[in-house]
Short mmCIF file of C-alpha atoms in Angstrom, two decimals:
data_model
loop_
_atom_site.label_atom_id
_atom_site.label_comp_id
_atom_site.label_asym_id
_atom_site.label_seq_id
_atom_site.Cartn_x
_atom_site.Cartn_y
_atom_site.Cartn_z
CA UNK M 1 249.85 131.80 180.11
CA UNK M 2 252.64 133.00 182.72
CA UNK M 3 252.40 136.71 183.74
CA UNK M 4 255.48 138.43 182.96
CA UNK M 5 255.02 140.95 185.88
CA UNK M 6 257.07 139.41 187.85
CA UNK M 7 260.19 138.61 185.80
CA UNK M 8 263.41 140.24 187.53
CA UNK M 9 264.67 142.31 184.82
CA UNK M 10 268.26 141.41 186.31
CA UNK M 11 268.13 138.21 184.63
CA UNK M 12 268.32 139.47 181.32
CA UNK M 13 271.62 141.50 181.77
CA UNK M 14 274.86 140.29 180.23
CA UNK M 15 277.99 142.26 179.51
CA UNK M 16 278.31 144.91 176.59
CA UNK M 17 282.26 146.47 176.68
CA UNK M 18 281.49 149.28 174.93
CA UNK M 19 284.29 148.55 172.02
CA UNK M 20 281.66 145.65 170.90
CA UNK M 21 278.96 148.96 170.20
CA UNK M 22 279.08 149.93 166.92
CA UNK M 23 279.37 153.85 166.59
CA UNK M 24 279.31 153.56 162.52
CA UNK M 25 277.30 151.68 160.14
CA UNK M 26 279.67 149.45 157.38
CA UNK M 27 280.06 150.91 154.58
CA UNK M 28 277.96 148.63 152.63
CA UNK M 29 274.68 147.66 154.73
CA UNK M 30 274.43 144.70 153.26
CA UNK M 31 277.44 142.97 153.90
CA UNK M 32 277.11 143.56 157.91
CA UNK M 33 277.60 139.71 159.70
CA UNK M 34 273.71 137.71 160.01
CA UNK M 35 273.90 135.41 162.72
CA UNK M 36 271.21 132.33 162.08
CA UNK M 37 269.19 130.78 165.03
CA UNK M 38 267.11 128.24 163.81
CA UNK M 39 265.54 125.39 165.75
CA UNK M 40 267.75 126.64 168.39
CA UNK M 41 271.24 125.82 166.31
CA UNK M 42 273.27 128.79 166.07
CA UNK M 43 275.55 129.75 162.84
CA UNK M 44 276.21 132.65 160.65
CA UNK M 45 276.54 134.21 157.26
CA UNK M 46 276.46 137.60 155.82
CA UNK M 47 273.55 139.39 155.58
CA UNK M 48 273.22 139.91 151.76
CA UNK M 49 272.58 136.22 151.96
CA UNK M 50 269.76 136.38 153.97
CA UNK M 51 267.20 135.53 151.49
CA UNK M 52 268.18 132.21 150.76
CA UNK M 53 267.80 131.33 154.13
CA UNK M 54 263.72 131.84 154.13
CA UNK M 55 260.97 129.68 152.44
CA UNK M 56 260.22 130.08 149.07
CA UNK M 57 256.52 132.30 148.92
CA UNK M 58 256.62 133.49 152.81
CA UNK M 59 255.15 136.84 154.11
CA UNK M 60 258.03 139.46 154.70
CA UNK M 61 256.81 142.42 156.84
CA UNK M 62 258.44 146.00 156.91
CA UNK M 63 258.44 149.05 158.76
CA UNK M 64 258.22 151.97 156.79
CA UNK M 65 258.71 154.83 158.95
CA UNK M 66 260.84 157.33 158.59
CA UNK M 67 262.82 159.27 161.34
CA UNK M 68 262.46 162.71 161.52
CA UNK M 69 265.13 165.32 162.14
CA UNK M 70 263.31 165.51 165.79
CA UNK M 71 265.63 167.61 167.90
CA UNK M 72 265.45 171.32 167.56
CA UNK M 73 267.75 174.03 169.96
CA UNK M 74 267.17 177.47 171.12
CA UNK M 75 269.96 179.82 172.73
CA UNK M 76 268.01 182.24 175.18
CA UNK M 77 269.53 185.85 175.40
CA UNK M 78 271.40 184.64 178.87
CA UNK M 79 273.02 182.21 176.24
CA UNK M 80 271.36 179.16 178.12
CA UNK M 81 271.13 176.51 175.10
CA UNK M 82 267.57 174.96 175.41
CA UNK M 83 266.91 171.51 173.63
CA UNK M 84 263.14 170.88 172.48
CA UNK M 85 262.84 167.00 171.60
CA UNK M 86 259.80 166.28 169.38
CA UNK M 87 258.35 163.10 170.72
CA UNK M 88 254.83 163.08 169.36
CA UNK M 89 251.98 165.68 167.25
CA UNK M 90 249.37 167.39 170.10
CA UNK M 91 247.71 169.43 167.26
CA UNK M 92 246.79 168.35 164.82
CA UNK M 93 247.23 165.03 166.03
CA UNK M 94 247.42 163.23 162.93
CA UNK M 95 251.40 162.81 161.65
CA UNK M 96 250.80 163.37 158.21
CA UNK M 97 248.25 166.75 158.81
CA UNK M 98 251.56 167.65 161.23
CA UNK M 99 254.18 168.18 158.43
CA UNK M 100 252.17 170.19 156.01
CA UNK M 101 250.42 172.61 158.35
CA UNK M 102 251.23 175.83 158.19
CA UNK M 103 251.81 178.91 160.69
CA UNK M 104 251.45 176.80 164.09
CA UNK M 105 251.34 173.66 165.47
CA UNK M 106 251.75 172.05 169.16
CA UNK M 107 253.70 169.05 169.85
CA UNK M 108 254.32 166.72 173.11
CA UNK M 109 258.14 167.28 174.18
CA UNK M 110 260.95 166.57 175.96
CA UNK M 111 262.98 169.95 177.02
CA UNK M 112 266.72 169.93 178.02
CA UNK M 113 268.39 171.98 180.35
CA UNK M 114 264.28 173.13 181.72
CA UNK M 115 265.44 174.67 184.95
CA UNK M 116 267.21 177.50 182.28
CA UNK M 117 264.04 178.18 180.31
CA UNK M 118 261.10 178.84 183.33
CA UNK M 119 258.52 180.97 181.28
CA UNK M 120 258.20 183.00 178.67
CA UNK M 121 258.85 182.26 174.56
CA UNK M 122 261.79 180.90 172.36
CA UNK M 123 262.69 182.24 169.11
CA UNK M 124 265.15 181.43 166.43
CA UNK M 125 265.71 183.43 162.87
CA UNK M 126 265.84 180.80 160.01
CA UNK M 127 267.23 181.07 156.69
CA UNK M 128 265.32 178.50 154.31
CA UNK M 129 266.07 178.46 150.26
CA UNK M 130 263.58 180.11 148.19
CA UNK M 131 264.27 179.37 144.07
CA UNK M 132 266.75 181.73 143.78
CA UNK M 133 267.34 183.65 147.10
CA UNK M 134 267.09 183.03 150.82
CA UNK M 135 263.60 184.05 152.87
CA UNK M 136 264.39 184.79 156.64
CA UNK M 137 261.04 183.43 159.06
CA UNK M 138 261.12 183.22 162.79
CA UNK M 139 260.13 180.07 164.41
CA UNK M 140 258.75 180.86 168.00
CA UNK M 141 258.36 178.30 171.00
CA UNK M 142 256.13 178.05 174.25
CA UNK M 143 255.32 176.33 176.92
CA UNK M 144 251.80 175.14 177.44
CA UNK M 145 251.28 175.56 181.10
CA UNK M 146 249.66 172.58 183.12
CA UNK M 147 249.08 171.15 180.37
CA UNK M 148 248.13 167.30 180.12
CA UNK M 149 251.07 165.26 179.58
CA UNK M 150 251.33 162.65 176.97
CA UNK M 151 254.20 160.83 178.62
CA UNK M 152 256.20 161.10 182.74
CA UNK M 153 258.36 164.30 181.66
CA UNK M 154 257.15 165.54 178.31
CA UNK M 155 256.39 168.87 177.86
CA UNK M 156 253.24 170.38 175.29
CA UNK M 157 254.73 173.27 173.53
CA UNK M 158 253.29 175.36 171.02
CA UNK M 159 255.35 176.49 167.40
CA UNK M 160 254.13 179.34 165.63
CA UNK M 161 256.18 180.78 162.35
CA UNK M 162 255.47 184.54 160.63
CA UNK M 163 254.98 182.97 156.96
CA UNK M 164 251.94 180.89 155.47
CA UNK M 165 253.99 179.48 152.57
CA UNK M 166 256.06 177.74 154.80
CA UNK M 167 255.34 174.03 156.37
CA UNK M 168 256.42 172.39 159.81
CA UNK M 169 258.47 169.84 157.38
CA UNK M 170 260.24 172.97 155.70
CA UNK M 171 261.68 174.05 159.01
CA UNK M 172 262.56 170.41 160.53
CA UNK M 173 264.50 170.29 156.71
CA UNK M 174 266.03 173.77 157.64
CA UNK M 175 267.11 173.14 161.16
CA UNK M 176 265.97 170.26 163.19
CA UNK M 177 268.44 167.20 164.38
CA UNK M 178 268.37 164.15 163.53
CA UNK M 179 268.08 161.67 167.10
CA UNK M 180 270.39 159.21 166.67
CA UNK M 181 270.53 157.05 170.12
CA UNK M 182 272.37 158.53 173.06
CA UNK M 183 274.59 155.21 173.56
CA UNK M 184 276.09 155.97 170.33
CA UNK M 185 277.92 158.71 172.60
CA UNK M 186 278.71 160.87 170.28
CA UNK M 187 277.13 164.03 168.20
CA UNK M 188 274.89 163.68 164.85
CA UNK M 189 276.81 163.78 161.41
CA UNK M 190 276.25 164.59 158.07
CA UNK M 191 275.88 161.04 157.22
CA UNK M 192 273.69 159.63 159.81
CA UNK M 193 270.66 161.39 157.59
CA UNK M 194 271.48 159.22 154.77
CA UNK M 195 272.50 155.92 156.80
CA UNK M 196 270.09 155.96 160.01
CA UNK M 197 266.80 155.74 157.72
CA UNK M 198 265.98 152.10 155.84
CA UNK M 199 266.32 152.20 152.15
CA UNK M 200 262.35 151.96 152.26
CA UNK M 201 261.72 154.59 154.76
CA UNK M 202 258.81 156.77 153.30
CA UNK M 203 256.09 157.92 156.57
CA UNK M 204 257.56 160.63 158.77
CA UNK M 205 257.14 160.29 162.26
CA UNK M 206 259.92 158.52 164.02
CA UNK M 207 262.08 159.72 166.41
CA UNK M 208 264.41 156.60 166.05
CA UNK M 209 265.22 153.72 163.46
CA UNK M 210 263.29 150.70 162.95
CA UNK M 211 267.10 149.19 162.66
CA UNK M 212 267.06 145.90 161.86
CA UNK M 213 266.24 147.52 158.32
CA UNK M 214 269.31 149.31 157.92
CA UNK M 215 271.10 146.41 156.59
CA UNK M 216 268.64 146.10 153.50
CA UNK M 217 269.62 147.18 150.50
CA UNK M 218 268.15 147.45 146.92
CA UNK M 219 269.82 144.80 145.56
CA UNK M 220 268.69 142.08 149.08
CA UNK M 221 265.08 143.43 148.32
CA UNK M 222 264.97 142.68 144.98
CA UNK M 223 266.70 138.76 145.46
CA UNK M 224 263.54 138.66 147.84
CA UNK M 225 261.75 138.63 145.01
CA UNK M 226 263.71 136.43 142.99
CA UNK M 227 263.31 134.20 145.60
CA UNK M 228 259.82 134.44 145.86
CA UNK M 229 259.35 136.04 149.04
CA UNK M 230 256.19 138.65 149.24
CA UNK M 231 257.12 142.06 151.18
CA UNK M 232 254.33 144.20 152.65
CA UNK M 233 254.73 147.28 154.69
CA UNK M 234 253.35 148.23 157.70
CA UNK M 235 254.21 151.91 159.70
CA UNK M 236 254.84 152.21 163.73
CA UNK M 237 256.17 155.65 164.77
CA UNK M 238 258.83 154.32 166.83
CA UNK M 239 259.22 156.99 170.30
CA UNK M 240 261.84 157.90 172.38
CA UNK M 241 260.74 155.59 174.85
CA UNK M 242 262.34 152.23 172.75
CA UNK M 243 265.78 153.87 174.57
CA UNK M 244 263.67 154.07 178.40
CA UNK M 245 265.77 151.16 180.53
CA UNK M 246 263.89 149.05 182.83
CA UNK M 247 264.49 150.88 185.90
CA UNK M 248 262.42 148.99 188.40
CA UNK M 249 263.62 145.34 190.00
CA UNK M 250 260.56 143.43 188.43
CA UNK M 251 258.49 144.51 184.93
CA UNK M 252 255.55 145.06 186.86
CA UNK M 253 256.77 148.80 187.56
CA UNK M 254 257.82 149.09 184.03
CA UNK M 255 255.67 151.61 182.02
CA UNK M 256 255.47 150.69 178.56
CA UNK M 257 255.60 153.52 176.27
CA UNK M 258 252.83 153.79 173.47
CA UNK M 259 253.40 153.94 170.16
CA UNK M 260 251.01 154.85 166.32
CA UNK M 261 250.18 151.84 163.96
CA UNK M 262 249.05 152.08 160.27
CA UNK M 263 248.28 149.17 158.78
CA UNK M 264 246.55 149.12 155.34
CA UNK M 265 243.57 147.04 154.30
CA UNK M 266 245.55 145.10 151.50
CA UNK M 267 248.28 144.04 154.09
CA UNK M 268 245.61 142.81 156.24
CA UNK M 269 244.22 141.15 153.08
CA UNK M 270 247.89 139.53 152.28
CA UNK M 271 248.45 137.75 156.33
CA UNK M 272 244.82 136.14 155.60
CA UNK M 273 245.97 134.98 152.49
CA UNK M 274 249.30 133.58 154.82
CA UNK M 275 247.34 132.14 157.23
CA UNK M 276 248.46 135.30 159.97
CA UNK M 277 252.40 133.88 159.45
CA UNK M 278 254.94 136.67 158.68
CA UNK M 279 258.57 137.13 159.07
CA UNK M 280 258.85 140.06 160.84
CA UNK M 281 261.58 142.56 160.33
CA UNK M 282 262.40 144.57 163.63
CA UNK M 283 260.92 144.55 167.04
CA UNK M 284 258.49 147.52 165.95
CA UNK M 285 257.01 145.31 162.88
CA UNK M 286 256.34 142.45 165.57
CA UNK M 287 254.88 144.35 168.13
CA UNK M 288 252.38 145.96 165.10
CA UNK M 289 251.89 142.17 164.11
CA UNK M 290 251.25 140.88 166.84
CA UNK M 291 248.66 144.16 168.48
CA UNK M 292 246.52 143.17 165.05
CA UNK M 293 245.49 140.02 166.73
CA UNK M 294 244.48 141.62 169.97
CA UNK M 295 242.16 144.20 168.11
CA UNK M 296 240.86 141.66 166.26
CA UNK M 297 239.62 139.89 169.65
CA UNK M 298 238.28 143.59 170.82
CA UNK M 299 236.21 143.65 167.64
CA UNK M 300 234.73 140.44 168.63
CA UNK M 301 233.36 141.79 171.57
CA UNK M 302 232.48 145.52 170.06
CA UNK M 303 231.91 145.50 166.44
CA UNK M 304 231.29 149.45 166.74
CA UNK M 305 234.79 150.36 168.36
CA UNK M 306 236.77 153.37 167.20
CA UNK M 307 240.29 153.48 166.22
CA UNK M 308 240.76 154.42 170.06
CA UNK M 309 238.97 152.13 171.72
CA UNK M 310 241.51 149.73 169.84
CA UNK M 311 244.23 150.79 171.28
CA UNK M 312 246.23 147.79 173.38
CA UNK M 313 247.60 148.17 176.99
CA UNK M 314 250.65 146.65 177.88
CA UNK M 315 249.20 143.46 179.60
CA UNK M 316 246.59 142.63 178.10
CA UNK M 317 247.98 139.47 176.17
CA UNK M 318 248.39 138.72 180.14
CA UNK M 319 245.22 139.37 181.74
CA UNK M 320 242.66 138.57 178.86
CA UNK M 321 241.58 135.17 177.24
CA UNK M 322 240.69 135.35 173.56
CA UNK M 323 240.01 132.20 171.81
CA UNK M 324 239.61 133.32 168.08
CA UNK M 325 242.66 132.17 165.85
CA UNK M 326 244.82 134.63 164.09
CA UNK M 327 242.88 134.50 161.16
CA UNK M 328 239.39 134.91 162.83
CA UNK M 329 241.16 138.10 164.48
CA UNK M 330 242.32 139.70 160.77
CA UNK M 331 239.01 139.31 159.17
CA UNK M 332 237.03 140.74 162.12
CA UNK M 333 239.36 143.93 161.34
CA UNK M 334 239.07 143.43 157.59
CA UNK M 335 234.91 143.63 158.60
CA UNK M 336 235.65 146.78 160.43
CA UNK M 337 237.63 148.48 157.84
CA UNK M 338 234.97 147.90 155.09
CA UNK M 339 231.93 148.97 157.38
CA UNK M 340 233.49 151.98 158.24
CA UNK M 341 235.07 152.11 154.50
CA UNK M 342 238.19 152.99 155.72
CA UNK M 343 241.97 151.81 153.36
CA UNK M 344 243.70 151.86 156.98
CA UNK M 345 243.52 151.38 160.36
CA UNK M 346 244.89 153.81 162.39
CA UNK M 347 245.76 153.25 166.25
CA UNK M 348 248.40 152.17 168.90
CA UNK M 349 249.68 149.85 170.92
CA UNK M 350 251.45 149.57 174.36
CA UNK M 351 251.84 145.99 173.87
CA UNK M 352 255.03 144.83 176.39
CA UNK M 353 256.10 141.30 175.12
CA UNK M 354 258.29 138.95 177.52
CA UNK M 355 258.89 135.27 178.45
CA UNK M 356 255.03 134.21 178.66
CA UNK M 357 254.10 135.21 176.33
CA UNK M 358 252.81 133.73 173.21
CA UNK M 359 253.09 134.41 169.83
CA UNK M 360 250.40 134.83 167.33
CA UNK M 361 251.65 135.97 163.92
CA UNK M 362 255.46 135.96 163.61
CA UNK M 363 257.18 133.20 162.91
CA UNK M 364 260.25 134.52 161.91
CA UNK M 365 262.23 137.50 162.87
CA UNK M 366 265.37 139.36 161.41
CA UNK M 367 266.74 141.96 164.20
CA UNK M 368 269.91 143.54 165.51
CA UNK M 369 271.61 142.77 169.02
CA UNK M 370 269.67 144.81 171.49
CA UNK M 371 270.44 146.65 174.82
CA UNK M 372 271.05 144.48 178.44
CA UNK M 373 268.03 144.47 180.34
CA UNK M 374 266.09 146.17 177.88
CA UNK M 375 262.33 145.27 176.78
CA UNK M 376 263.50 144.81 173.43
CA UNK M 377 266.04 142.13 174.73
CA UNK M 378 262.34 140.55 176.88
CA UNK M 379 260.86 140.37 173.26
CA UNK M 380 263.56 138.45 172.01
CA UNK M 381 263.60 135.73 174.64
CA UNK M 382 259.69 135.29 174.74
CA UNK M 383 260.17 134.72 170.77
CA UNK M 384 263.14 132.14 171.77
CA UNK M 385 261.93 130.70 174.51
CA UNK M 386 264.22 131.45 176.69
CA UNK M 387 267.29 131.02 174.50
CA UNK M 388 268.45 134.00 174.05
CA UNK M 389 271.98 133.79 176.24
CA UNK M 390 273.05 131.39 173.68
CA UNK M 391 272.54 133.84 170.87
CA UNK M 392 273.99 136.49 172.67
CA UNK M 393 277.22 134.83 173.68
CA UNK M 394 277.76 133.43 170.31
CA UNK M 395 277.08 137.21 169.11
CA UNK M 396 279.64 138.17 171.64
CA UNK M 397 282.50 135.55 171.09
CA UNK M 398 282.42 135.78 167.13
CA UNK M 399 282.60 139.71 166.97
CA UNK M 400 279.45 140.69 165.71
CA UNK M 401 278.75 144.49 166.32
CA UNK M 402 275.75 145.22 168.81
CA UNK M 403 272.90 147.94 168.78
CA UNK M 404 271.81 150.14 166.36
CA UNK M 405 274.37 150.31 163.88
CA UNK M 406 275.71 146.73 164.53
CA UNK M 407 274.91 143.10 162.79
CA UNK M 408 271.80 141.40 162.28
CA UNK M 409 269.99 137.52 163.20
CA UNK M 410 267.68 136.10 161.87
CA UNK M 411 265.58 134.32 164.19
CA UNK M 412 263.79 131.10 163.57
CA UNK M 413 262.48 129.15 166.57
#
């Protein structure tokens, strides 16, 4: 396998005029433009057609996060507006524990405008409904002090609210912002809560879209099924860092940013029953996909890991050999969920994929039109094999809408 470290990130840019980035979703997500790449012939259609377009009884894999209303503001009594950016839950740790817990909680953070908030505590009155009136808490932020760092400039800062019968969710609900991606340019509206989650978005924890699932609909989902293709869900917590450029000459300097898998037993169950071949929808559902096989390989070598101990660094499809097949890999973590008798697995994965490397599970991918030099953009040419200029200057001679809230491919090498 070629190592990736040395690709020259300049080689994937290309020219975005920023007229061609779509600030607003269409109207109806579904009828957004699909461009078709398959066996490197290039085409398009709209994307409510998109089922007809993939075999009859395939393996359709989702991302069900949701994004959470993840930026929160503070005025200090100088008037110095302070942004705290929820990236990811210190304690408890767990996502799920995070929302309901009650009184305090500490996340990992990124602070704006720092040099205006040096010590000290936060507060900010908030005014939540309560049946028929309105109860008044105070929410309450500090700074951690030397504390460790979960990522290069986050912060760990401790909440703390004066009532029990309120939850962390309650006050995200109340007051917190949701992200939507700084190219957009522009601030959050009213309807980005409604059109920057997927129709299927149900476990909180992102801090941005899975968005090649914005253009699904109910009515695409269920002529899935008509047409005989299985769906399965999957949930990666997608960070802030899917927005952090490539800011060194070559990828070796690149930090990949880490990001939480859930994966239930029953999914793992249905790729067996594939043969490990899915159509992956988004970047995040491939790079869960395709971590599965590497901690299946780890298992092989220690049957006794923890959820930790599975976690994948970025090179390792790069510097490790593993000769177990995809489906050798599943049922080694299919053994490891029933001796622990666990319905889950729970890790993460820092998985960087680029031109080397080689594909495991997906076969298929629907995704959006991603960033220049971006590791998303990386991901997209390893799947390609390289041909990813000729999608991309189709993309930009036929009008399609890039980024977040633009059009979609589907990808089939």
């Amino acid at each position: 396998m070629v190592s990736p470290q040395n690709i020259h990130i300049s080689e994937f840019n290309y020219s975005l005029p920023d007229e061609r980035i779509a600030k607003f979703p269409l109207e109806q997500r579904d009828q957004s433009k699909l461009l078709l790449y398959r066996h490197g012939e290039v085409s398009e259609d709209v994307f409510s057609r998109l089922p007809e377009y993939l075999p009859k009884g395939a393996l359709m894999v989702f991302n069900n996060t949701r994004v959470i209303q993840a930026r929160l503001h503070f005025r200090k009594e100088t008037g110095a507006l302070i942004e705290v950016f929820l990236l990811e839950p210190a304690s408890p740790a767990d996502y799920e524990q995070m929302f309901q817990t009650r009184r305090k909680c500490s996340w990992h953070c990124l602070i704006g405008n720092l040099k205006k908030w040096k010590d000290g505590s936060l507060k900010r009155k908030i005014e939540l409904p309560n049946d028929q009136c309105t109860k008044t808490i105070t929410l309450c932020v500090v700074q951690q002090q030397n504390a460790k760092q979960a990522t290069t400039n986050s912060h760990l800062v401790d909440f703390s609210w004066d009532d029990e019968s309120v939850s962390f969710a309650d006050i995200l609900e109340a007051v917190g912002e949701l992200p939507i991606p700084p190219y957009l340019n522009r601030e959050t509206q009213e309807s980005d809560k409604r059109t920057y989650q997927t129709v299927y978005s149900k476990i909180k924890g992102s801090v941005a879209a899975p968005t090649a699932g914005l253009h699904f609909t109910e009515k695409v989902l269920k002529d899935l099924d008509v047409h005989g293709i299985q769906r399965e869900e999957l949930t990666l917590h997608v960070g802030a860092g899917t927005f952090k450029p490539v800011k060194s000459e070559s990828l070796e300097g690149h930090e990949m940013h880490t990001e939480y898998v859930c994966v239930k037993r029953s999914t793992i169950e249905k790729l067996i029953a594939h043969d490990a071949c899915a159509i992956a929808v988004g970047t995040t559902s491939v790079r869960t996909l395709e971590s599965l096989y590497y901690m299946g390989c780890r298992l092989q070598e220690n049957k006794d890991a923890s959820e930790h101990q599975l976690h994948i660094d970025q090179w390792e499809p790069y510097t490790m050999t593993y000769t177990l097949t995809p489906v050798e890999a599943l049922r080694n973590i299919l053994e490891w969920l029933d001796r622990n008798e666990l319905s889950a697995l729970h890790s993460s994965t820092q998985i960087i994929i680029a031109p080397g490397y080689e594909y495991k599970i997906v076969k298929a991918l629907v995704t959006n039109f991603h960033q220049p030099q971006s590791t998303l953009l990386l991901l997209v040419s390893a799947f390609v094999h390289g041909d990813w200029r000729k999608i991309y200057d189709y993309a930009l001679s036929h009008d399609f809408r890039f980024l977040s809230y633009g059009d979609s491919s589907l990808l089939i090498p």
